[in-house]
Amino acid sequence: MINKNFKSIFQTTDFSYKAADVVIFGAPFDGTTSFKPGTRFGPNAIRYDSYAIEYYSPYLDRELSEVKIYDSGDIDIPLGNTKKILDLFGKYQRKLLADNKLPVCLGGEHLISLPLIHETFRKYPDLVVIHFDAHTDLRDEFFQEKLSHATVLRRAHDFLGDGRIYQYGIRSGDKSEFKWAESHVKMNKFNCDSLQKDVEEIGNRPVYITIDLDILDPSVFKGTGTPEPGGITFKELLNAIYTLKPLNVVAADMVELAPNYDTSGVSTAVAIKTLRELILTIG
Amino acid sequence: MINKNFKSIFQTTDFSYKAADVVIFGAPFDGTTSFKPGTRFGPNAIRYDSYAIEYYSPYLDRELSEVKIYDSGDIDIPLGNTKKILDLFGKYQRKLLADNKLPVCLGGEHLISLPLIHETFRKYPDLVVIHFDAHTDLRDEFFQEKLSHATVLRRAHDFLGDGRIYQYGIRSGDKSEFKWAESHVKMNKFNCDSLQKDVEEIGNRPVYITIDLDILDPSVFKGTGTPEPGGITFKELLNAIYTLKPLNVVAADMVELAPNYDTSGVSTAVAIKTLRELILTIG
Amino acid sequence: MINKNFKSIFQTTDFSYKAADVVIFGAPFDGTTSFKPGTRFGPNAIRYDSYAIEYYSPYLDRELSEVKIYDSGDIDIPLGNTKKILDLFGKYQRKLLADNKLPVCLGGEHLISLPLIHETFRKYPDLVVIHFDAHTDLRDEFFQEKLSHATVLRRAHDFLGDGRIYQYGIRSGDKSEFKWAESHVKMNKFNCDSLQKDVEEIGNRPVYITIDLDILDPSVFKGTGTPEPGGITFKELLNAIYTLKPLNVVAADMVELAPNYDTSGVSTAVAIKTLRELILTIG
Amino acid sequence: MINKNFKSIFQTTDFSYKAADVVIFGAPFDGTTSFKPGTRFGPNAIRYDSYAIEYYSPYLDRELSEVKIYDSGDIDIPLGNTKKILDLFGKYQRKLLADNKLPVCLGGEHLISLPLIHETFRKYPDLVVIHFDAHTDLRDEFFQEKLSHATVLRRAHDFLGDGRIYQYGIRSGDKSEFKWAESHVKMNKFNCDSLQKDVEEIGNRPVYITIDLDILDPSVFKGTGTPEPGGITFKELLNAIYTLKPLNVVAADMVELAPNYDTSGVSTAVAIKTLRELILTIG
Amino acid sequence: MINKNFKSIFQTTDFSYKAADVVIFGAPFDGTTSFKPGTRFGPNAIRYDSYAIEYYSPYLDRELSEVKIYDSGDIDIPLGNTKKILDLFGKYQRKLLADNKLPVCLGGEHLISLPLIHETFRKYPDLVVIHFDAHTDLRDEFFQEKLSHATVLRRAHDFLGDGRIYQYGIRSGDKSEFKWAESHVKMNKFNCDSLQKDVEEIGNRPVYITIDLDILDPSVFKGTGTPEPGGITFKELLNAIYTLKPLNVVAADMVELAPNYDTSGVSTAVAIKTLRELILTIG
Amino acid sequence: MINKNFKSIFQTTDFSYKAADVVIFGAPFDGTTSFKPGTRFGPNAIRYDSYAIEYYSPYLDRELSEVKIYDSGDIDIPLGNTKKILDLFGKYQRKLLADNKLPVCLGGEHLISLPLIHETFRKYPDLVVIHFDAHTDLRDEFFQEKLSHATVLRRAHDFLGDGRIYQYGIRSGDKSEFKWAESHVKMNKFNCDSLQKDVEEIGNRPVYITIDLDILDPSVFKGTGTPEPGGITFKELLNAIYTLKPLNVVAADMVELAPNYDTSGVSTAVAIKTLRELILTIG
């Protein structure tokens, strides 16, 4: 008769970490956000509103209950201390990988991906990163800082090296980033047209997926700090995700939902469904 | 029983019920809404904002003044008493059908369609229902209740029987609903691709049209209680409506506008234009 | 390192019902709301935002940790079936009273108080009700219904009888309600001036407290379905609560927070602090 | 000329102009608004939301049904032509006064009062104006224009002359306005303290009342184009209105509600209750 | 006359008018807006939010710094005096054309284009107007006025004559406007399909471009007074702009952003990017 | 270092730093905000909306033009690096003090006050701090960090020592803070009652004023990250400011406006008027 509150649809193992294959955790950090902050509220918005969404995907004819998922909640962070915060995220990622879980992190701003990719790279030195985003995130520094949401993939390149980052949907950045990208990463501007071919090329190498939800057009996803018109549709994002099916995905994240900027709740619903389809594809 | 209030562009007969061919009425009920209520404000929002919309459709080259329309206002309801409320809606539908009007009801949540379909079925036993929606609405019960917005088409199936319900745009529901649908209704998932063919199949049988506006993608229609990303575009909905032209439509409804969740007014504008095109097509 | 999500500040007993003195539960029902629905989201909004509020009251120099509180979550309800829903609320109240807990229910609309007062009355036949509200809630029926947020205290009077209901802050109702009140209840219009004297008069009789938060002026509490200008200030409400200190309070509720109508979150913060002060006073 | 639309609680004579003592009409003009426009939506917001407010005032123990009120709707206006618009308002005021009605106009911005005061002055040459406002509105010109919401009382002074305008609640203007006011009008800065004495002084001279709702503190009334913190409370405004009881009020208006800037609806509720109490006091 | 204020990304010449090739100015007028006003805030919203947008266009591989742009701010206007305001806009346009600048004006409502087109026509008598819009704007009068946002292209036709106005994206108007258009202007309903061919036809005649942003679908652009569902996508608008590349553009404007109706800021971001691409194409 | 942008009413010296007595600058940092971030937008919101506010104070009968004020804009900050950011703020404060300006800083979150108070203390070792706030801000650490908006006054105490901090309006904090305060600072809980007496006690010692706007009740000031019901009114804050007149104020700040949480703009108007009255009192 009594409904224990705030169970999300992404918790299918009755609160047992041990039994889980996929472990979700929140990285509620938005400390380097340059325009409108608020992605710290992303993970809990996803949990909170998820009970309005179905477990079942008619696209994939599969239910969340078919995957063993544990949601370990948000990581507590010492506000204002960027380096210490990133270390905490990395430390938890390391634990998950050591325990042979498939980590799925919910941001937070995009910088949270850096320690996660780094830890994943330490376990899988031939790691490939698949990056969905409106922005290049390839600056060498931003507002005089090396660690920023706008530098995150450039920092990842520091240890991954050339040819290991595949980017899709990119439509914003400064000129130098686009030039730099030409010889260091594989960038698919504006859309995901080359994804199918790239997936074949990647083969069975270990893959980290990072989805910056602002790859979507702001018509359907306005709950983010720097909306960029001209993005892909929700259906295009779903199709891109389904294309990832053959890959050997070892970790993933989904970032940049700032739920308060979309009071209609649509952006949160979009994030929840994207997460559902992602887990049903890679889990 | 009828509470007379707003003049809108959907009132072309100078307040004379008798002279009208099409009669609009509001069913402002949202009592079984499971997530965000507020569709009770739908009909009046449509009337209130309609004066910002043109009478003329450049798509159909036809004006509302070419159809005799009477708007009888919203039906007064005893709040909190679901059964009594549904009976009142059914009773008014019966009167309209007896007077040979073409009833066009504005919801309210989707459950309001149940008594309307039922009364229409009583007059036209070979009735076919064309159902535009994001959701299957085919549960047998929902939160332990037989009467719910999530069961409405299942309840209609109780008296209509197999093969009489045609569904379009469906992208959400639980697994059992989709399985059940396979042998009982004709479901076109995700889009309206089979509509043209279905219209030919239906021929001149009497048709009830029920449009749950959440068939639309929330990018253009966020003013609803449970937005489902991945919907059809406004142009696709218009085209679907124009496809209905050859049918023998005997009643229609349009439901699930919850105007307060879209403070920009766009969702209400979408509902008004959909209603205009619907009436210009079937009226 | 990992913060288990969604623990509210109103949960001080490590999730043990047995050890608790005060038991909170949510009654997320808004089915008879006549204007703007949404109080169903009240209890979870209180839990969700509570982590931004301190445990400690500088007004009372007391902390929530000094009271043993268990939050049993929201009661699952069969949407659209008013009678069945009220029965579920009553049934849980009966259990709490049987287990010698102090029940504190979070609405929902005001009608949820009816089964709670009734069950409390069954245990304490000499029960007195202290009612804070903008509205009389004394109609005999409302929109043709006996069970409504607008009739709730009248229904309570049906079994309590004359002189057992004390009302404060009342500033809205129809004429007949105010007339009827003169000979049946003790009404303090507009403010709480007579409360101190009434508390002395009540002495040690068992007391049920029902706080409709719309007693507050909408300047500080706009997150409610029918805001009534001219209400009391937050400080006046706190002072009224402190005045209740000497009473023998056996149950309480706090209703009518509709958080979505105040996107600033202030109304929810007001509800949380009111609840904190209430529990620190009666717990 | 008159565009008939909504039924509200301010319509007690079954749509008969002839039988009415008080005639309400809307002047939906905001063409000279210098900051945030939108008062054109004020009158209809009042009508639309009024059904959530009671007919009965517990403050005055009187009901709207005790006054014969007709609501003639909003006046249709040629958008963009200030002078023509003001003439239309004046023309209708003249008709109402000729028919011995008590006109109560709903703005619109404050400039709409000018033709109304002028016509009232033409019938009652010894007219006194009681002006509630946050702003002096005494500029001689504003942004190079003589006709402006910021000059309206100065323009009224052009024909009324010295000592005929009583101002209350004023807390904003430029220095020269305050200086000019000293020798030409009677200004009560910040509050309404001198009102009681002024009412005695005015005696039975004919009185025009103009209430700019921004006299209220924006805590309770934020739905206006230029909110000015430091205003009076809703209770203080009600008390001011009750103080007007002995006067010979021959016309009134209430202006500057811009409902879209307060999505909670509180400002509109404040306007409705103010109008109710005003009519119950002077009607 | 010119009120200097914000620095934005559209200011690349260090505040020197003389050095500039393109001169931007704001025409913050919304005095004839028939539904929801607020376009007066358009130009400053564009400046204010522009710092969140990149200088570089990956579509055109060109940066704003490659064009010499001066932003002269908004023109101060005498509020409420339509004619005088239009004259001020025209006067500034004349100066810019005399100084051989490329004027790019930011509205404001669409009526502001009238004096600008007129002055441009006076310099270039064989001027052609390319008009992107949801609305025909071809009424002869609107609410009894000749000067209105709804008549602006009709007024331009008064001096331009037949065959000089090319319209794209039109989907709303009254029947008579569409009929009149058939013999007087070249109208491409619903989309921009004929643009490529028209550009070839226009050849090197001088061209004025007027972009009413409501040509866009309200899913991506809801910050406007009269949103019209069924519009083109952002990508379609960009492609249309790129198609203009071969033309001899002598002046341009972009109108009808009303930023307050889209609190997410997406509409403003859309306007900024459209302006960036427009300037990078024609500048 | 300084990013010049908006002209506001707080710029009375024609952009000349040298001629100014009062220098305003923005510290747009919200990196340790624990609940809802966004105070980074505070300074520009104040500048942007200020043109809707009068230069003249009828309370003080004084105009801003009587004080020589220069607004040096916001300080550019390396996002995500708390320590470096605070150093930049301190460095600019040092320069202003060296140039004998009266610095008035606009936050940002409250932590920005720390380097400012520190630099002021270095120049004036007998500095006294007057602190208006809802929160004690006296934690020794917060979420494991020494540098936080919640520790700022405690950090100031580290160098100021006992008896140098006067606090007003405090109504939130944890128990240990209130206990610690008893022997180290002078705290006036809930209101400003002791201010008049304290001003006399302080005499002509140098004074730093820090106004956290959340001292105000959220009814009038909801645009802040952690609204605390039970605050003082706007009039009470003005009166407190006027009481400071006799003091030797050497620097001031005003923090915690997060304008996006109050879409009505009232909070920003409150901040602007508070700043105007503050400068007219101390400038």
PDB file of C-alpha atoms in Angstrom, chain E residues 5-6 41 44-45 48 51 263, chain F residues 5-6 41 44-45 48 51 263:
ATOM      1  CA  ASN E   5      24.805  50.839 -25.127  1.00  0.00           C
ATOM      2  CA  PHE E   6      25.865  47.229 -25.474  1.00  0.00           C
ATOM      3  CA  PHE E  41      13.273  44.122 -26.459  1.00  0.00           C
ATOM      4  CA  ASN E  44      19.148  44.362 -26.892  1.00  0.00           C
ATOM      5  CA  ALA E  45      18.419  40.687 -26.245  1.00  0.00           C
ATOM      6  CA  TYR E  48      23.142  40.778 -24.523  1.00  0.00           C
ATOM      7  CA  TYR E  51      28.535  36.680 -26.128  1.00  0.00           C
ATOM      8  CA  THR E 263      12.461  32.253 -21.277  1.00  0.00           C
TER       9      THR E 263
ATOM     10  CA  ASN F   5      30.057  46.534 -21.449  1.00  0.00           C
ATOM     11  CA  PHE F   6      26.780  48.075 -20.303  1.00  0.00           C
ATOM     12  CA  PHE F  41      24.197  37.007 -14.063  1.00  0.00           C
ATOM     13  CA  ASN F  44      24.559  42.635 -15.813  1.00  0.00           C
ATOM     14  CA  ALA F  45      20.901  42.193 -14.913  1.00  0.00           C
ATOM     15  CA  TYR F  48      20.393  46.028 -18.105  1.00  0.00           C
ATOM     16  CA  TYR F  51      17.109  52.112 -17.256  1.00  0.00           C
ATOM     17  CA  THR F 263      11.240  36.007 -14.443  1.00  0.00           C
TER      18      THR F 263
END
